mmCIF file of N, CA and C in Angstrom:
data_model
loop_
_atom_site.group_PDB
_atom_site.id
_atom_site.type_symbol
_atom_site.label_atom_id
_atom_site.label_comp_id
_atom_site.label_asym_id
_atom_site.label_seq_id
_atom_site.Cartn_x
_atom_site.Cartn_y
_atom_site.Cartn_z
ATOM 1 N N UNK A 109 -0.891 -11.401 -9.756
ATOM 2 C CA UNK A 109 -0.231 -10.114 -9.634
ATOM 3 C C UNK A 109 -0.492 -9.561 -8.239
ATOM 4 N N UNK A 110 0.493 -8.761 -7.774
ATOM 5 C CA UNK A 110 0.383 -8.176 -6.438
ATOM 6 C C UNK A 110 0.880 -6.740 -6.462
ATOM 7 N N UNK A 111 0.449 -5.973 -5.474
ATOM 8 C CA UNK A 111 1.002 -4.652 -5.222
ATOM 9 C C UNK A 111 1.499 -4.645 -3.789
ATOM 10 N N UNK A 112 2.458 -3.778 -3.514
ATOM 11 C CA UNK A 112 3.059 -3.704 -2.187
ATOM 12 C C UNK A 112 2.706 -2.370 -1.564
ATOM 13 N N UNK A 113 2.229 -2.426 -0.334
ATOM 14 C CA UNK A 113 1.862 -1.219 0.398
ATOM 15 C C UNK A 113 2.469 -1.275 1.790
ATOM 16 N N UNK A 114 2.587 -0.103 2.393
ATOM 17 C CA UNK A 114 3.104 0.023 3.752
ATOM 18 C C UNK A 114 2.698 1.402 4.258
ATOM 19 N N UNK A 115 2.983 1.643 5.515
ATOM 20 C CA UNK A 115 2.776 2.966 6.078
ATOM 21 C C UNK A 115 4.138 3.601 6.336
ATOM 22 N N UNK A 116 4.212 4.904 6.138
ATOM 23 C CA UNK A 116 5.458 5.620 6.412
ATOM 24 C C UNK A 116 5.597 5.778 7.920
ATOM 25 N N UNK A 117 6.769 5.488 8.437
ATOM 26 C CA UNK A 117 7.017 5.523 9.877
ATOM 27 C C UNK A 117 6.754 6.893 10.478
ATOM 28 N N UNK A 118 7.165 7.944 9.811
ATOM 29 C CA UNK A 118 7.105 9.273 10.408
ATOM 30 C C UNK A 118 5.703 9.835 10.590
ATOM 31 N N UNK A 119 4.781 9.501 9.672
ATOM 32 C CA UNK A 119 3.449 10.097 9.774
ATOM 33 C C UNK A 119 2.297 9.124 9.520
ATOM 34 N N UNK A 120 2.602 7.864 9.252
ATOM 35 C CA UNK A 120 1.557 6.867 9.033
ATOM 36 C C UNK A 120 0.914 6.905 7.661
ATOM 37 N N UNK A 121 1.426 7.753 6.764
ATOM 38 C CA UNK A 121 0.841 7.861 5.425
ATOM 39 C C UNK A 121 0.918 6.515 4.707
ATOM 40 N N UNK A 122 -0.123 6.223 3.930
ATOM 41 C CA UNK A 122 -0.155 5.001 3.134
ATOM 42 C C UNK A 122 0.749 5.199 1.928
ATOM 43 N N UNK A 123 1.663 4.255 1.706
ATOM 44 C CA UNK A 123 2.591 4.308 0.585
ATOM 45 C C UNK A 123 2.413 3.087 -0.294
ATOM 46 N N UNK A 124 2.728 3.250 -1.575
ATOM 47 C CA UNK A 124 2.642 2.174 -2.557
ATOM 48 C C UNK A 124 3.978 2.095 -3.276
ATOM 49 N N UNK A 125 4.466 0.894 -3.516
ATOM 50 C CA UNK A 125 5.705 0.724 -4.260
ATOM 51 C C UNK A 125 5.425 0.917 -5.738
ATOM 52 N N UNK A 126 6.156 1.852 -6.370
ATOM 53 C CA UNK A 126 5.926 2.175 -7.771
ATOM 54 C C UNK A 126 6.827 1.404 -8.718
ATOM 55 N N UNK A 127 6.603 1.607 -10.005
ATOM 56 C CA UNK A 127 7.369 0.940 -11.057
ATOM 57 C C UNK A 127 8.863 1.208 -10.934
ATOM 58 N N UNK A 128 9.234 2.384 -10.453
ATOM 59 C CA UNK A 128 10.636 2.768 -10.356
ATOM 60 C C UNK A 128 11.257 2.363 -9.018
ATOM 61 N N UNK A 129 10.582 1.494 -8.271
ATOM 62 C CA UNK A 129 11.013 1.010 -6.954
ATOM 63 C C UNK A 129 11.041 2.115 -5.904
ATOM 64 N N UNK A 130 10.392 3.233 -6.175
ATOM 65 C CA UNK A 130 10.271 4.317 -5.211
ATOM 66 C C UNK A 130 8.889 4.246 -4.571
ATOM 67 N N UNK A 131 8.789 4.675 -3.335
ATOM 68 C CA UNK A 131 7.517 4.684 -2.619
ATOM 69 C C UNK A 131 6.768 5.967 -2.937
ATOM 70 N N UNK A 132 5.449 5.842 -3.096
ATOM 71 C CA UNK A 132 4.612 6.975 -3.472
ATOM 72 C C UNK A 132 3.304 6.937 -2.693
ATOM 73 N N UNK A 133 2.722 8.101 -2.481
ATOM 74 C CA UNK A 133 1.390 8.176 -1.879
ATOM 75 C C UNK A 133 0.306 8.022 -2.944
ATOM 76 N N UNK A 134 0.699 7.987 -4.208
ATOM 77 C CA UNK A 134 -0.225 7.894 -5.332
ATOM 78 C C UNK A 134 -0.548 6.431 -5.633
ATOM 79 N N UNK A 135 -1.740 6.020 -5.312
ATOM 80 C CA UNK A 135 -2.155 4.629 -5.505
ATOM 81 C C UNK A 135 -2.055 4.194 -6.964
ATOM 82 N N UNK A 136 -2.364 5.112 -7.884
ATOM 83 C CA UNK A 136 -2.347 4.766 -9.292
ATOM 84 C C UNK A 136 -0.943 4.452 -9.807
ATOM 85 N N UNK A 137 0.079 4.843 -9.061
ATOM 86 C CA UNK A 137 1.449 4.563 -9.492
ATOM 87 C C UNK A 137 1.972 3.237 -8.940
ATOM 88 N N UNK A 138 1.135 2.499 -8.225
ATOM 89 C CA UNK A 138 1.569 1.215 -7.656
ATOM 90 C C UNK A 138 1.961 0.240 -8.762
ATOM 91 N N UNK A 139 3.105 -0.376 -8.599
ATOM 92 C CA UNK A 139 3.604 -1.334 -9.583
ATOM 93 C C UNK A 139 2.897 -2.675 -9.423
ATOM 94 N N UNK A 140 2.559 -3.299 -10.552
ATOM 95 C CA UNK A 140 2.025 -4.660 -10.535
ATOM 96 C C UNK A 140 3.213 -5.615 -10.538
ATOM 97 N N UNK A 141 3.296 -6.462 -9.542
ATOM 98 C CA UNK A 141 4.442 -7.346 -9.348
ATOM 99 C C UNK A 141 4.052 -8.800 -9.545
ATOM 100 N N UNK A 142 4.920 -9.567 -10.205
ATOM 101 C CA UNK A 142 4.690 -11.011 -10.277
ATOM 102 C C UNK A 142 5.115 -11.617 -8.933
ATOM 103 N N UNK A 143 4.857 -12.896 -8.738
ATOM 104 C CA UNK A 143 5.078 -13.533 -7.438
ATOM 105 C C UNK A 143 6.524 -13.412 -6.958
ATOM 106 N N UNK A 144 7.482 -13.713 -7.822
ATOM 107 C CA UNK A 144 8.889 -13.673 -7.421
ATOM 108 C C UNK A 144 9.336 -12.248 -7.088
ATOM 109 N N UNK A 145 8.953 -11.293 -7.932
ATOM 110 C CA UNK A 145 9.321 -9.897 -7.695
ATOM 111 C C UNK A 145 8.656 -9.371 -6.435
ATOM 112 N N UNK A 146 7.405 -9.757 -6.224
ATOM 113 C CA UNK A 146 6.659 -9.303 -5.053
ATOM 114 C C UNK A 146 7.317 -9.786 -3.769
ATOM 115 N N UNK A 147 7.718 -11.045 -3.732
ATOM 116 C CA UNK A 147 8.358 -11.581 -2.525
ATOM 117 C C UNK A 147 9.669 -10.865 -2.226
ATOM 118 N N UNK A 148 10.452 -10.596 -3.265
ATOM 119 C CA UNK A 148 11.710 -9.867 -3.091
ATOM 120 C C UNK A 148 11.489 -8.445 -2.620
ATOM 121 N N UNK A 149 10.486 -7.786 -3.192
ATOM 122 C CA UNK A 149 10.173 -6.416 -2.800
ATOM 123 C C UNK A 149 9.684 -6.357 -1.362
ATOM 124 N N UNK A 150 8.886 -7.331 -0.959
ATOM 125 C CA UNK A 150 8.407 -7.380 0.427
ATOM 126 C C UNK A 150 9.574 -7.575 1.383
ATOM 127 N N UNK A 151 10.483 -8.479 1.056
ATOM 128 C CA UNK A 151 11.648 -8.720 1.918
ATOM 129 C C UNK A 151 12.489 -7.453 2.050
ATOM 130 N N UNK A 152 12.681 -6.732 0.949
ATOM 131 C CA UNK A 152 13.451 -5.490 0.990
ATOM 132 C C UNK A 152 12.744 -4.437 1.842
ATOM 133 N N UNK A 153 11.427 -4.351 1.719
ATOM 134 C CA UNK A 153 10.659 -3.381 2.503
ATOM 135 C C UNK A 153 10.722 -3.708 3.992
ATOM 136 N N UNK A 154 10.689 -4.978 4.328
ATOM 137 C CA UNK A 154 10.762 -5.388 5.729
ATOM 138 C C UNK A 154 12.136 -5.101 6.323
ATOM 139 N N UNK A 155 13.151 -4.968 5.469
ATOM 140 C CA UNK A 155 14.505 -4.668 5.922
ATOM 141 C C UNK A 155 14.767 -3.174 6.040
ATOM 142 N N UNK A 156 13.742 -2.337 5.888
ATOM 143 C CA UNK A 156 13.896 -0.886 5.971
ATOM 144 C C UNK A 156 13.000 -0.321 7.078
ATOM 145 N N UNK A 157 13.253 -0.715 8.336
ATOM 146 C CA UNK A 157 12.376 -0.272 9.431
ATOM 147 C C UNK A 157 12.485 1.217 9.740
ATOM 148 N N UNK A 158 13.480 1.885 9.215
ATOM 149 C CA UNK A 158 13.611 3.317 9.447
ATOM 150 C C UNK A 158 12.648 4.150 8.622
ATOM 151 N N UNK A 159 12.063 3.561 7.592
ATOM 152 C CA UNK A 159 11.140 4.270 6.708
ATOM 153 C C UNK A 159 9.723 3.720 6.771
ATOM 154 N N UNK A 160 9.588 2.394 6.835
ATOM 155 C CA UNK A 160 8.292 1.747 6.647
ATOM 156 C C UNK A 160 7.805 0.997 7.878
ATOM 157 N N UNK A 161 6.489 0.923 7.984
ATOM 158 C CA UNK A 161 5.836 0.133 9.025
ATOM 159 C C UNK A 161 4.882 -0.841 8.347
ATOM 160 N N UNK A 162 4.947 -2.084 8.723
ATOM 161 C CA UNK A 162 4.000 -3.123 8.312
ATOM 162 C C UNK A 162 3.774 -3.236 6.807
ATOM 163 N N UNK A 163 4.828 -3.408 6.025
ATOM 164 C CA UNK A 163 4.606 -3.614 4.591
ATOM 165 C C UNK A 163 3.896 -4.944 4.338
ATOM 166 N N UNK A 164 3.027 -4.972 3.342
ATOM 167 C CA UNK A 164 2.352 -6.216 2.988
ATOM 168 C C UNK A 164 1.924 -6.194 1.532
ATOM 169 N N UNK A 165 1.732 -7.383 0.997
ATOM 170 C CA UNK A 165 1.329 -7.552 -0.394
ATOM 171 C C UNK A 165 -0.187 -7.680 -0.500
ATOM 172 N N UNK A 166 -0.733 -7.151 -1.592
ATOM 173 C CA UNK A 166 -2.167 -7.231 -1.857
ATOM 174 C C UNK A 166 -2.336 -7.905 -3.215
ATOM 175 N N UNK A 167 -3.111 -8.963 -3.264
ATOM 176 C CA UNK A 167 -3.394 -9.679 -4.507
ATOM 177 C C UNK A 167 -4.339 -8.844 -5.360
ATOM 178 N N UNK A 168 -3.990 -8.665 -6.627
ATOM 179 C CA UNK A 168 -4.836 -7.908 -7.554
ATOM 180 C C UNK A 168 -4.925 -8.640 -8.886
ATOM 181 N N UNK A 169 -5.921 -8.273 -9.685
ATOM 182 C CA UNK A 169 -6.028 -8.792 -11.045
ATOM 183 C C UNK A 169 -4.966 -8.125 -11.908
ATOM 184 N N UNK A 170 -4.542 -8.797 -12.950
ATOM 185 C CA UNK A 170 -3.543 -8.227 -13.860
ATOM 186 C C UNK A 170 -4.068 -6.972 -14.542
ATOM 187 N N UNK A 171 -5.388 -6.901 -14.765
ATOM 188 C CA UNK A 171 -6.000 -5.744 -15.394
ATOM 189 C C UNK A 171 -6.690 -4.916 -14.321
ATOM 190 N N UNK A 172 -5.928 -4.020 -13.707
ATOM 191 C CA UNK A 172 -6.482 -3.191 -12.640
ATOM 192 C C UNK A 172 -6.668 -1.787 -13.184
ATOM 193 N N UNK A 173 -7.900 -1.477 -13.567
ATOM 194 C CA UNK A 173 -8.210 -0.149 -14.091
ATOM 195 C C UNK A 173 -8.226 0.851 -12.939
ATOM 196 N N UNK A 174 -8.264 2.125 -13.270
ATOM 197 C CA UNK A 174 -8.309 3.159 -12.243
ATOM 198 C C UNK A 174 -9.529 2.961 -11.353
ATOM 199 N N UNK A 175 -10.668 2.621 -11.943
ATOM 200 C CA UNK A 175 -11.887 2.412 -11.159
ATOM 201 C C UNK A 175 -11.718 1.244 -10.191
ATOM 202 N N UNK A 176 -11.155 0.136 -10.665
ATOM 203 C CA UNK A 176 -10.935 -1.025 -9.797
ATOM 204 C C UNK A 176 -9.921 -0.695 -8.718
ATOM 205 N N UNK A 177 -8.892 0.087 -9.052
ATOM 206 C CA UNK A 177 -7.887 0.466 -8.060
ATOM 207 C C UNK A 177 -8.524 1.313 -6.961
ATOM 208 N N UNK A 178 -9.421 2.199 -7.326
ATOM 209 C CA UNK A 178 -10.074 3.042 -6.328
ATOM 210 C C UNK A 178 -10.893 2.197 -5.365
ATOM 211 N N UNK A 179 -11.627 1.213 -5.875
ATOM 212 C CA UNK A 179 -12.401 0.329 -4.988
ATOM 213 C C UNK A 179 -11.471 -0.491 -4.102
ATOM 214 N N UNK A 180 -10.379 -0.971 -4.670
ATOM 215 C CA UNK A 180 -9.423 -1.751 -3.897
ATOM 216 C C UNK A 180 -8.804 -0.905 -2.794
ATOM 217 N N UNK A 181 -8.421 0.318 -3.132
ATOM 218 C CA UNK A 181 -7.833 1.209 -2.131
ATOM 219 C C UNK A 181 -8.803 1.420 -0.971
ATOM 220 N N UNK A 182 -10.050 1.667 -1.270
ATOM 221 C CA UNK A 182 -11.030 1.892 -0.210
ATOM 222 C C UNK A 182 -11.228 0.632 0.634
ATOM 223 N N UNK A 183 -11.213 -0.537 0.018
ATOM 224 C CA UNK A 183 -11.351 -1.787 0.770
ATOM 225 C C UNK A 183 -10.158 -1.991 1.700
ATOM 226 N N UNK A 184 -8.954 -1.699 1.214
ATOM 227 C CA UNK A 184 -7.756 -1.837 2.047
ATOM 228 C C UNK A 184 -7.810 -0.864 3.208
ATOM 229 N N UNK A 185 -8.140 0.366 2.933
ATOM 230 C CA UNK A 185 -8.189 1.367 3.996
ATOM 231 C C UNK A 185 -9.280 1.069 5.019
ATOM 232 N N UNK A 186 -10.397 0.527 4.570
ATOM 233 C CA UNK A 186 -11.479 0.201 5.500
ATOM 234 C C UNK A 186 -11.054 -0.895 6.470
ATOM 235 N N UNK A 187 -10.211 -1.797 6.015
ATOM 236 C CA UNK A 187 -9.780 -2.915 6.861
ATOM 237 C C UNK A 187 -8.511 -2.610 7.635
ATOM 238 N N UNK A 188 -7.807 -1.545 7.254
ATOM 239 C CA UNK A 188 -6.501 -1.267 7.845
ATOM 240 C C UNK A 188 -6.570 -0.313 9.022
ATOM 241 N N UNK A 189 -5.381 0.051 9.545
ATOM 242 C CA UNK A 189 -5.324 0.983 10.675
ATOM 243 C C UNK A 189 -5.721 2.386 10.252
ATOM 244 N N UNK A 190 -6.170 3.159 11.186
ATOM 245 C CA UNK A 190 -6.551 4.538 10.883
ATOM 246 C C UNK A 190 -5.491 5.467 11.470
ATOM 247 N N UNK A 191 -4.411 5.636 10.763
ATOM 248 C CA UNK A 191 -3.305 6.474 11.207
ATOM 249 C C UNK A 191 -3.706 7.942 11.149
ATOM 250 N N UNK A 192 -3.240 8.700 12.132
ATOM 251 C CA UNK A 192 -3.477 10.121 12.116
ATOM 252 C C UNK A 192 -4.794 10.578 12.706
ATOM 253 N N UNK A 193 -5.571 9.651 13.216
ATOM 254 C CA UNK A 193 -6.853 9.990 13.813
ATOM 255 C C UNK A 193 -6.858 9.559 15.267
ATOM 256 N N UNK A 194 -7.157 10.482 16.141
ATOM 257 C CA UNK A 194 -7.238 10.109 17.556
ATOM 258 C C UNK A 194 -8.708 9.893 17.907
ATOM 259 N N UNK A 195 -8.923 8.949 18.757
ATOM 260 C CA UNK A 195 -10.286 8.675 19.215
ATOM 261 C C UNK A 195 -10.446 9.127 20.643
ATOM 262 N N UNK A 196 -11.547 9.766 20.886
ATOM 263 C CA UNK A 196 -11.839 10.235 22.231
ATOM 264 C C UNK A 196 -12.458 9.077 23.009
ATOM 265 N N UNK A 197 -11.804 8.714 24.093
ATOM 266 C CA UNK A 197 -12.319 7.597 24.902
ATOM 267 C C UNK A 197 -13.160 8.129 26.035
ATOM 268 N N UNK A 198 -14.238 7.422 26.303
ATOM 269 C CA UNK A 198 -15.130 7.841 27.380
ATOM 270 C C UNK A 198 -15.081 6.873 28.509
#
């Protein structure tokens, strides 16, 4: 199983593809996708450069509880870009 995530072009917000094929900032609404559906959803997301930046699939267990989703979200964010934060260079 996989979930699809991307950043919104306008503000860098983390988005998740939901069950209704709509993008949401709510991680808990992320749809669990099988391999074929995930590949199609990724291709569609890559074809929408006016809305999304860098969509990608994340492998997850079929049984992703809220607690497991929270840990997964933090792991993804720790490894990903830090949108919306400027760093002071010295």
